[in-house]
Coordinates of C-alpha atoms in Angstrom, one line a residue:
M1 CA 12.3 -22.1 -6.9
K2 CA 12.1 -25.5 -5.2
L3 CA 11.6 -25.2 -1.4
Y4 CA 12.2 -28.1 1.0
L5 CA 11.0 -27.6 4.6
I6 CA 12.6 -30.1 7.0
G7 CA 11.2 -30.4 10.5
H8 CA 8.6 -27.7 10.2
D9 CA 5.8 -26.3 8.0
Y10 CA 6.5 -22.5 8.1
K11 CA 5.7 -22.0 4.4
Y12 CA 4.7 -18.4 4.8
A13 CA 8.0 -17.3 6.2
A14 CA 9.9 -19.2 3.5
E15 CA 7.7 -17.7 0.7
Q16 CA 7.9 -14.2 2.0
M17 CA 11.7 -14.3 1.9
L18 CA 11.7 -16.0 -1.5
L19 CA 9.5 -13.2 -2.9
S20 CA 11.6 -10.5 -1.3
L21 CA 14.9 -11.8 -2.6
Y22 CA 13.7 -13.4 -5.9
P23 CA 10.5 -11.6 -7.0
A24 CA 10.4 -13.4 -10.3
E25 CA 10.4 -16.9 -8.7
R26 CA 7.4 -18.8 -7.4
P27 CA 7.6 -21.5 -4.7
E28 CA 7.5 -25.2 -5.6
Y29 CA 7.3 -28.0 -3.0
P30 CA 8.4 -31.2 -4.9
E31 CA 8.3 -34.6 -3.3
G32 CA 11.1 -37.1 -3.1
K33 CA 14.8 -36.6 -2.7
P34 CA 16.0 -32.9 -2.9
E35 CA 17.9 -32.2 -6.1
G36 CA 18.9 -29.4 -8.5
D37 CA 18.8 -25.7 -7.7
R38 CA 16.8 -25.5 -4.4
V39 CA 16.5 -24.1 -0.9
E40 CA 16.5 -26.5 2.1
L41 CA 15.3 -25.0 5.4
S42 CA 15.8 -27.2 8.4
L43 CA 14.4 -26.3 11.9
H44 CA 15.7 -28.0 15.0
E45 CA 14.7 -27.6 18.7
G46 CA 17.6 -28.3 21.0
D47 CA 17.9 -28.1 24.8
K48 CA 18.6 -24.4 24.8
F49 CA 18.0 -23.1 21.3
F50 CA 15.8 -23.3 18.3
T51 CA 18.0 -23.3 15.2
C52 CA 17.3 -22.9 11.5
V53 CA 19.9 -24.0 8.9
C54 CA 19.4 -23.0 5.3
R55 CA 21.3 -24.6 2.4
L56 CA 20.9 -22.8 -0.9
F57 CA 21.9 -24.7 -3.9
T58 CA 22.5 -22.7 -7.1
G59 CA 24.9 -23.0 -10.0
G60 CA 26.3 -26.3 -8.7
K61 CA 27.3 -24.8 -5.4
M62 CA 25.9 -24.9 -1.9
Y63 CA 25.7 -21.7 0.3
P64 CA 24.8 -22.1 4.0
G65 CA 22.9 -19.7 6.3
R66 CA 22.1 -20.1 10.0
S67 CA 19.9 -18.4 12.6
A68 CA 18.8 -19.3 16.2
F69 CA 17.0 -18.1 19.3
N70 CA 17.0 -19.0 22.9
S71 CA 14.2 -21.5 23.7
A72 CA 13.4 -19.5 26.9
L73 CA 12.0 -16.7 24.7
A74 CA 9.2 -18.9 23.4
V75 CA 6.8 -18.4 26.3
D76 CA 3.8 -19.5 24.3
D77 CA 2.7 -20.8 20.9
I78 CA 2.3 -17.3 19.5
S79 CA 5.8 -16.1 20.5
R80 CA 7.3 -19.5 19.4
D81 CA 5.8 -19.1 15.9
K82 CA 6.9 -15.5 15.6
L83 CA 10.5 -16.3 16.5
C84 CA 10.6 -19.4 14.3
N85 CA 9.3 -17.3 11.4
R86 CA 12.1 -14.8 12.0
I87 CA 15.0 -17.3 12.1
I88 CA 13.7 -19.1 9.0
K89 CA 13.8 -15.8 7.1
N90 CA 17.2 -14.8 8.5
A91 CA 18.8 -18.2 7.6
F92 CA 17.4 -17.9 4.1
Y93 CA 18.6 -14.3 3.8
R94 CA 22.1 -15.1 5.0
A95 CA 22.5 -18.0 2.6
A96 CA 21.4 -15.7 -0.3
L97 CA 23.9 -13.1 0.7
R98 CA 26.6 -15.8 0.8
S99 CA 25.7 -16.8 -2.7
G100 CA 26.5 -13.3 -4.0
H101 CA 22.9 -11.9 -3.9
Q102 CA 23.0 -8.1 -3.6
R103 CA 22.0 -6.8 -0.2
P104 CA 18.4 -5.5 -0.5
A105 CA 17.7 -1.9 0.7
W106 CA 15.3 -3.3 3.3
G107 CA 17.6 -6.1 4.3
A108 CA 15.9 -9.1 5.9
L109 CA 12.6 -7.3 6.3
T110 CA 9.7 -8.8 4.2
G111 CA 6.5 -7.2 5.5
V112 CA 4.5 -4.4 3.8
R113 CA 4.4 -2.2 6.9
P114 CA 8.0 -1.8 8.2
G115 CA 6.7 1.2 10.2
K116 CA 4.6 -1.0 12.4
L117 CA 7.7 -2.9 13.5
F118 CA 9.7 0.3 13.9
C119 CA 6.9 1.8 16.1
S120 CA 6.9 -1.3 18.3
I121 CA 10.7 -1.0 18.8
M122 CA 10.4 2.7 19.4
E123 CA 8.0 2.0 22.4
E124 CA 11.0 0.5 24.2
G125 CA 13.2 3.6 23.7
D126 CA 13.8 6.7 21.6
A127 CA 13.7 7.0 17.8
E128 CA 17.5 7.0 17.3
T129 CA 18.0 3.9 19.4
A130 CA 15.2 2.2 17.4
M131 CA 16.9 3.2 14.2
K132 CA 20.2 1.7 15.3
R133 CA 18.5 -1.6 16.2
F134 CA 16.6 -1.6 12.9
I135 CA 20.0 -1.4 11.1
S136 CA 21.8 -3.9 13.2
E137 CA 19.1 -6.6 13.6
Y138 CA 17.4 -6.4 10.2
D139 CA 20.3 -5.3 8.0
V140 CA 18.2 -2.3 6.7
S141 CA 20.1 0.4 4.9
P142 CA 20.6 3.6 6.9
E143 CA 18.6 5.5 4.3
R144 CA 15.6 3.2 4.7
A145 CA 15.9 3.1 8.5
A146 CA 15.8 7.0 8.5
L147 CA 12.7 6.9 6.3
C148 CA 11.1 4.5 8.8
R149 CA 12.1 6.7 11.7
D150 CA 10.6 9.9 10.1
T151 CA 7.4 8.3 9.1
S152 CA 7.0 6.5 12.4
L153 CA 7.2 9.8 14.3
V154 CA 4.3 11.0 12.2
T155 CA 2.4 7.8 12.9
R156 CA 2.9 8.3 16.6
S157 CA 1.6 11.9 16.4
V158 CA -1.4 10.8 14.4
A159 CA -2.2 8.0 16.8
E160 CA -2.1 10.3 19.8
S161 CA -4.7 12.6 18.0
L162 CA -7.3 9.8 17.6
G163 CA -10.2 9.0 19.8
K164 CA -11.4 5.5 20.6
K165 CA -14.4 5.9 18.3
D166 CA -12.7 7.6 15.4
I167 CA -13.0 5.8 12.1
C168 CA -12.2 6.5 8.4
L169 CA -14.7 6.0 5.6
Y170 CA -13.6 4.7 2.2
V171 CA -15.8 5.0 -0.9
G172 CA -14.7 2.8 -3.9
I173 CA -15.7 3.8 -7.4
P174 CA -14.4 1.1 -9.7
F175 CA -14.5 2.9 -13.0
C176 CA -11.7 4.5 -15.1
P177 CA -11.6 6.1 -18.6
T178 CA -9.1 3.4 -19.7
R179 CA -6.9 0.9 -18.0
C180 CA -3.2 1.7 -17.5
S181 CA -0.7 -1.0 -18.4
Y182 CA 0.7 -1.3 -14.9
C183 CA -2.7 -1.5 -13.2
S184 CA -4.2 -4.5 -11.5
F185 CA -6.8 -2.6 -9.5
V186 CA -10.3 -3.7 -10.2
S187 CA -11.7 -1.0 -12.4
Q188 CA -14.0 -1.1 -15.3
S189 CA -13.2 0.9 -18.4
V190 CA -16.1 3.5 -18.9
E191 CA -15.8 3.2 -22.6
K192 CA -16.9 -0.4 -22.2
S193 CA -19.3 -0.1 -19.3
M194 CA -21.0 3.3 -19.2
K195 CA -24.3 1.5 -18.7
L196 CA -23.2 0.0 -15.4
I197 CA -22.6 3.3 -13.6
P198 CA -26.3 4.2 -12.8
P199 CA -27.2 0.7 -11.4
F200 CA -23.8 0.7 -9.5
L201 CA -24.7 4.0 -7.9
D202 CA -28.2 2.7 -7.0
A203 CA -26.5 -0.2 -5.3
L204 CA -24.0 2.0 -3.6
M205 CA -26.8 4.1 -2.1
Q206 CA -28.1 0.9 -0.4
E207 CA -24.7 0.0 1.0
I208 CA -24.2 3.6 2.3
D209 CA -27.5 3.2 4.2
A210 CA -26.4 -0.1 5.7
A211 CA -22.9 1.2 6.7
A212 CA -24.3 4.4 8.2
K213 CA -26.9 2.4 10.2
A214 CA -24.0 0.5 11.9
V215 CA -21.8 3.5 12.4
N216 CA -24.6 5.6 13.9
E217 CA -25.8 2.9 16.2
L218 CA -22.3 2.4 17.6
G219 CA -21.7 6.2 17.9
L220 CA -18.5 6.0 15.8
R221 CA -17.0 9.3 14.5
V222 CA -16.0 9.7 10.9
I223 CA -12.8 11.8 10.9
S224 CA -11.8 11.2 7.3
I225 CA -13.4 10.3 4.0
Y226 CA -11.4 9.0 1.1
M227 CA -13.1 8.4 -2.2
G228 CA -10.9 6.2 -4.5
G229 CA -11.1 3.6 -7.1
G230 CA -10.7 3.5 -10.0
T231 CA -11.1 7.1 -10.7
P232 CA -14.1 8.7 -8.9
T233 CA -14.2 11.7 -11.2
T234 CA -15.1 9.3 -14.0
L235 CA -18.6 10.0 -12.6
S236 CA -20.5 13.1 -14.0
A237 CA -20.9 16.2 -11.9
A238 CA -24.5 15.2 -11.2
Q239 CA -23.5 11.7 -10.1
L240 CA -20.8 13.1 -7.8
D241 CA -23.4 15.5 -6.3
R242 CA -25.8 12.7 -5.7
L243 CA -23.1 10.6 -4.0
C244 CA -21.7 13.3 -1.8
T245 CA -25.2 14.4 -0.8
K246 CA -26.0 10.9 0.3
L247 CA -22.9 10.7 2.4
E248 CA -23.8 14.0 4.1
D249 CA -27.4 12.8 4.7
R250 CA -26.6 9.5 6.2
F251 CA -23.4 10.1 8.2
D252 CA -22.7 12.7 10.9
L253 CA -19.7 14.6 9.4
G254 CA -19.4 17.0 12.3
S255 CA -16.0 15.5 13.3
L256 CA -14.6 15.3 9.8
R257 CA -11.0 16.4 9.6
E258 CA -10.3 15.8 5.9
Y259 CA -12.2 14.8 2.7
T260 CA -10.2 13.4 -0.2
V261 CA -11.3 12.5 -3.7
E262 CA -9.0 10.9 -6.2
A263 CA -9.3 12.9 -9.4
G264 CA -6.3 11.0 -10.6
R265 CA -6.8 11.1 -14.4
P266 CA -6.7 14.6 -15.8
D267 CA -9.0 13.5 -18.7
T268 CA -11.8 13.2 -16.1
I269 CA -11.3 16.6 -14.4
T270 CA -13.6 19.6 -15.1
E271 CA -14.2 22.7 -13.2
E272 CA -17.9 21.8 -12.9
K273 CA -17.0 18.6 -11.1
L274 CA -14.5 20.3 -8.9
R275 CA -17.0 23.0 -7.8
V276 CA -19.5 20.2 -6.9
L277 CA -16.8 18.5 -4.7
K278 CA -15.8 21.8 -3.1
A279 CA -19.4 22.6 -2.3
H280 CA -19.6 19.3 -0.4
G281 CA -16.5 20.0 1.7
V282 CA -13.8 18.1 -0.3
D283 CA -10.5 19.7 0.6
R284 CA -8.0 17.4 -1.1
V285 CA -7.8 15.9 -4.6
S286 CA -5.3 13.7 -6.4
V287 CA -4.1 14.7 -9.8
N288 CA -1.9 11.9 -10.7
P289 CA 0.5 12.2 -13.6
Q290 CA 2.6 9.1 -12.8
T291 CA 5.1 10.6 -15.3
M292 CA 5.5 13.9 -17.1
V293 CA 7.2 12.3 -20.2
D294 CA 4.7 12.0 -23.0
S295 CA 6.3 8.9 -24.6
V296 CA 6.0 7.1 -21.2
L297 CA 2.4 8.2 -20.8
D298 CA 1.7 6.7 -24.2
A299 CA 3.5 3.5 -23.3
I300 CA 1.4 3.0 -20.2
G301 CA -1.9 3.5 -22.0
R302 CA -2.8 7.0 -20.8
R303 CA -4.8 9.1 -23.3
H304 CA -3.5 12.5 -22.3
S305 CA -0.4 14.5 -22.4
S306 CA 1.8 16.1 -19.7
Q307 CA 0.3 19.4 -20.6
D308 CA -3.2 18.1 -19.8
I309 CA -1.9 17.4 -16.3
V310 CA -0.7 21.0 -16.0
D311 CA -4.1 22.2 -17.3
A312 CA -6.0 20.0 -14.8
L313 CA -4.0 21.3 -11.9
G314 CA -4.8 24.8 -13.2
K315 CA -8.5 24.0 -12.9
V316 CA -8.1 22.8 -9.3
R317 CA -6.2 26.0 -8.4
N318 CA -8.8 28.1 -10.2
V319 CA -11.6 26.6 -8.1
G320 CA -9.5 26.9 -5.0
G321 CA -9.8 25.5 -1.5
M322 CA -8.4 22.1 -2.2
A323 CA -4.9 20.7 -1.5
V324 CA -3.4 18.5 -4.2
N325 CA -1.6 15.2 -4.2
M326 CA 0.3 14.1 -7.3
D327 CA 1.4 10.4 -7.7
L328 CA 4.6 9.4 -9.5
I329 CA 5.8 5.9 -10.3
A330 CA 9.5 4.9 -10.5
G331 CA 10.2 2.1 -12.8
L332 CA 7.5 2.5 -15.5
T333 CA 7.9 0.8 -18.9
S334 CA 10.2 2.8 -21.3
D335 CA 11.1 5.3 -18.6
T336 CA 14.7 6.3 -17.8
V337 CA 16.5 7.8 -14.9
S338 CA 16.7 11.1 -16.8
G339 CA 13.0 10.9 -17.7
F340 CA 12.1 10.4 -14.1
E341 CA 14.3 13.3 -13.0
E342 CA 12.5 15.4 -15.6
T343 CA 9.1 14.3 -14.2
L344 CA 10.3 15.0 -10.6
G345 CA 11.4 18.5 -11.5
K346 CA 8.2 19.4 -13.3
V347 CA 6.0 18.2 -10.6
I348 CA 7.9 20.0 -7.8
A349 CA 7.7 23.2 -9.9
L350 CA 3.9 22.8 -9.8
E351 CA 4.0 22.9 -6.0
P352 CA 1.4 20.4 -5.0
E353 CA 0.9 20.0 -1.3
N354 CA 1.6 16.2 -1.4
I355 CA 3.7 14.1 -3.7
T356 CA 3.6 10.3 -3.5
V357 CA 6.5 8.4 -5.0
H358 CA 5.5 4.8 -5.8
T359 CA 7.8 2.0 -7.0
L360 CA 6.3 0.0 -9.8
S361 CA 4.7 -3.2 -8.5
L362 CA 4.6 -6.0 -11.1
K363 CA 1.1 -7.3 -10.6
K364 CA 0.1 -10.6 -12.3
G365 CA -3.0 -9.2 -14.0
S366 CA -1.3 -6.1 -15.4
R367 CA -0.6 -5.6 -19.1
I368 CA 3.1 -4.9 -18.3
T369 CA 3.4 -8.3 -16.7
L370 CA 1.4 -10.2 -19.3
E371 CA 3.2 -8.7 -22.3
G372 CA 6.7 -8.7 -20.8
C373 CA 7.3 -5.0 -21.4
R374 CA 10.8 -3.6 -21.1
L375 CA 11.4 -2.1 -17.6
P376 CA 14.1 -0.1 -15.9
T377 CA 16.6 -2.2 -14.0
A378 CA 16.6 -2.3 -10.2
A379 CA 19.7 -0.1 -10.2
E380 CA 17.9 2.5 -12.3
V381 CA 14.8 2.4 -10.0
S382 CA 17.1 2.8 -7.0
R383 CA 18.6 5.9 -8.6
M384 CA 15.1 7.3 -9.4
L385 CA 14.1 6.9 -5.7
D386 CA 17.4 8.4 -4.6
L387 CA 16.7 11.5 -6.8
A388 CA 13.3 11.8 -5.1
G389 CA 14.8 11.5 -1.7
E390 CA 17.3 14.2 -2.4
A391 CA 15.0 16.7 -4.2
L392 CA 11.9 16.6 -2.2
P393 CA 13.3 17.6 1.2
K394 CA 15.1 20.5 -0.5
A395 CA 11.7 21.6 -1.9
G396 CA 10.0 21.6 1.5
Y397 CA 8.5 18.1 1.6
F398 CA 8.9 15.5 4.4
P399 CA 8.1 11.8 4.3
Y400 CA 4.9 11.0 6.3
Y401 CA 3.9 7.4 5.4
L402 CA 5.4 4.5 3.6
Y403 CA 4.5 0.9 2.7
R404 CA 5.8 -1.9 0.6
Q405 CA 4.1 -4.3 -1.8
K406 CA 4.8 -7.7 -3.2
F407 CA 6.6 -8.0 -6.6
M408 CA 8.1 -4.5 -6.3
S409 CA 10.9 -3.5 -8.6
G410 CA 14.1 -3.8 -6.6
G411 CA 12.1 -4.6 -3.4
F412 CA 11.9 -0.9 -2.6
E413 CA 8.8 1.1 -1.2
N414 CA 6.1 3.7 -1.7
V415 CA 6.6 7.0 0.2
G416 CA 4.1 9.8 0.7
W417 CA 5.7 13.2 1.0
A418 CA 3.9 16.3 2.4
K419 CA 4.4 20.0 2.9
R420 CA 4.0 21.1 6.5
D421 CA 0.4 20.8 7.8
Y422 CA -0.7 18.6 4.8
V423 CA -0.4 15.1 6.3
N424 CA -3.2 12.9 5.0
L425 CA -4.7 11.2 8.0
Y426 CA -6.4 8.5 5.9
N427 CA -3.1 7.3 4.4
V428 CA -1.4 7.1 7.8
C429 CA -4.4 5.4 9.5
I430 CA -4.9 2.7 6.8
M431 CA -1.2 1.9 6.4
E432 CA -0.4 1.7 10.1
E433 CA -3.8 0.2 11.1
L434 CA -4.5 3.0 13.6
C435 CA -8.3 2.8 13.4
S436 CA -11.1 1.0 11.6
I437 CA -11.7 1.7 8.0
I438 CA -15.3 1.3 7.0
A439 CA -15.5 0.8 3.2
V440 CA -18.4 1.0 0.8
G441 CA -18.4 0.6 -3.0
G442 CA -16.9 -1.9 -5.5
G443 CA -13.9 -3.8 -4.2
G444 CA -14.2 -2.0 -0.8
S445 CA -12.4 -3.7 2.1
T446 CA -13.6 -2.8 5.5
K447 CA -10.9 -3.4 8.1
L448 CA -12.0 -3.4 11.7
V449 CA -9.2 -2.7 14.2
S450 CA -9.6 -3.4 17.9
E451 CA -7.3 -1.2 20.1
G452 CA -4.8 -3.1 22.1
S453 CA -6.1 -6.7 21.4
G454 CA -4.6 -7.0 18.0
R455 CA -7.9 -8.5 16.8
N456 CA -8.5 -7.3 13.3
I457 CA -11.1 -8.6 10.8
R458 CA -11.9 -7.7 7.3
L459 CA -15.2 -7.6 5.3
F460 CA -15.0 -7.5 1.5
A461 CA -17.4 -6.3 -1.2
P462 CA -17.4 -7.9 -4.6
K463 CA -14.7 -6.5 -6.9
Y464 CA -16.4 -6.1 -10.3
P465 CA -19.2 -3.7 -10.9
A466 CA -21.7 -6.3 -12.2
E467 CA -21.0 -8.6 -9.3
Y468 CA -21.3 -5.7 -6.8
I469 CA -24.7 -4.8 -8.3
S470 CA -26.0 -8.3 -8.2
G471 CA -24.7 -9.1 -4.8
I472 CA -25.7 -5.9 -3.0
E473 CA -28.2 -7.4 -0.6
K474 CA -25.5 -9.8 0.8
T475 CA -23.0 -7.0 1.0
C476 CA -25.4 -4.8 2.9
S477 CA -26.3 -7.7 5.3
E478 CA -22.6 -8.2 6.1
K479 CA -22.4 -4.7 7.6
Q480 CA -24.0 -6.3 10.7
G481 CA -20.4 -7.6 11.2
I482 CA -19.4 -4.0 12.2
I483 CA -21.9 -4.0 15.0
D484 CA -20.9 -7.5 16.1
F485 CA -17.2 -6.6 16.2
Y486 CA -17.6 -3.5 18.3
K487 CA -20.2 -5.0 20.7

């Protein structure tokens, strides 16, 4: 879609709203006289107000939208930019609604962390007042505002439980048995790269040493370990034992409150691996079906059946001592509302401690996007999520964290649901940026959070296994950035 910015250069605000309203569109900034279907966003500073006027041209018609704020509120450059961004989005949003665009469930909100905004509003009053303001100011649906209220209350509780030196540790294992059609995560198929696993682990041992040196020197406390990927249980039992032993040897885990390992693919789960994990203190694993409909599993490239998922869960229960999360995805290729309802019922009957309901995100590098696979409509995805929202509370689950992604079907959200006493600290901490996340492994993203100042920085490890291995010395040297940040 052609975007014309007049009197300003707030591209990010315009593009965020564009992707929220029209996820299939990409921004264009043509030169010359505006023409054809387009969006014109004009920003003007008057004596008392900053005003943004949007003119949306589509189908031979023009639809206006307008938003403004009092100039007295712009006390500095930061507040000015924040308010300008907001009125640009609002003007664009209002013009789109006038053109007949269906009102999105999240209204004019565009960010991936609506809970952060809700928590900031909640600091000024109680949760119900914040919910009303969320609905009135941002045009969020009452159902989504209630989700934000409930998850924000969990966020506040978790935040109050954290100490100033508490951190989470993420370990990235970028290998999977096969690559699912919806996936854009950086993960190497083991069937093509088995030879990379041993040198990858050797490199990972070096990075663990470097990260632990920084953490120990600063006196930081590891309260949560999350081993993800990829699929960590792609590793053998011996390789998992080596990795977990290294983590125990190099980090002080005396303050550890939870230890999660993604065993997402049932075709990687064995009792031998589970017993190794349990022996090292792992108390939560993910067994992720995504769907319990065999035809949909086949369509997304999974080489297992729904019965294999049930069998894998049985192995976890047989070993004992580990809570289970199960991921579902609403909007998968070839799925239907009735198929998702069947999946939901089967998963609830298995009684995992956590169920995470994702909305399909159409990533550019995924096979679904590249091949143009048939997908459920936004209305069908909405009904799937409604079914989850109705069934899960009745089964004893409550929402404890949520986040949004770009290119999501229908512009909806991902929601983690938990039974009482099974909130996953890591998920809350990373999504709401409550503490620093120290990452090691392929594609690991260390995010350092400074309490109160809003000063966050990120350190990235190479994404692909071969690049990670060859660049390990540089990755290790960059762990000095953790020390520099805290000191």
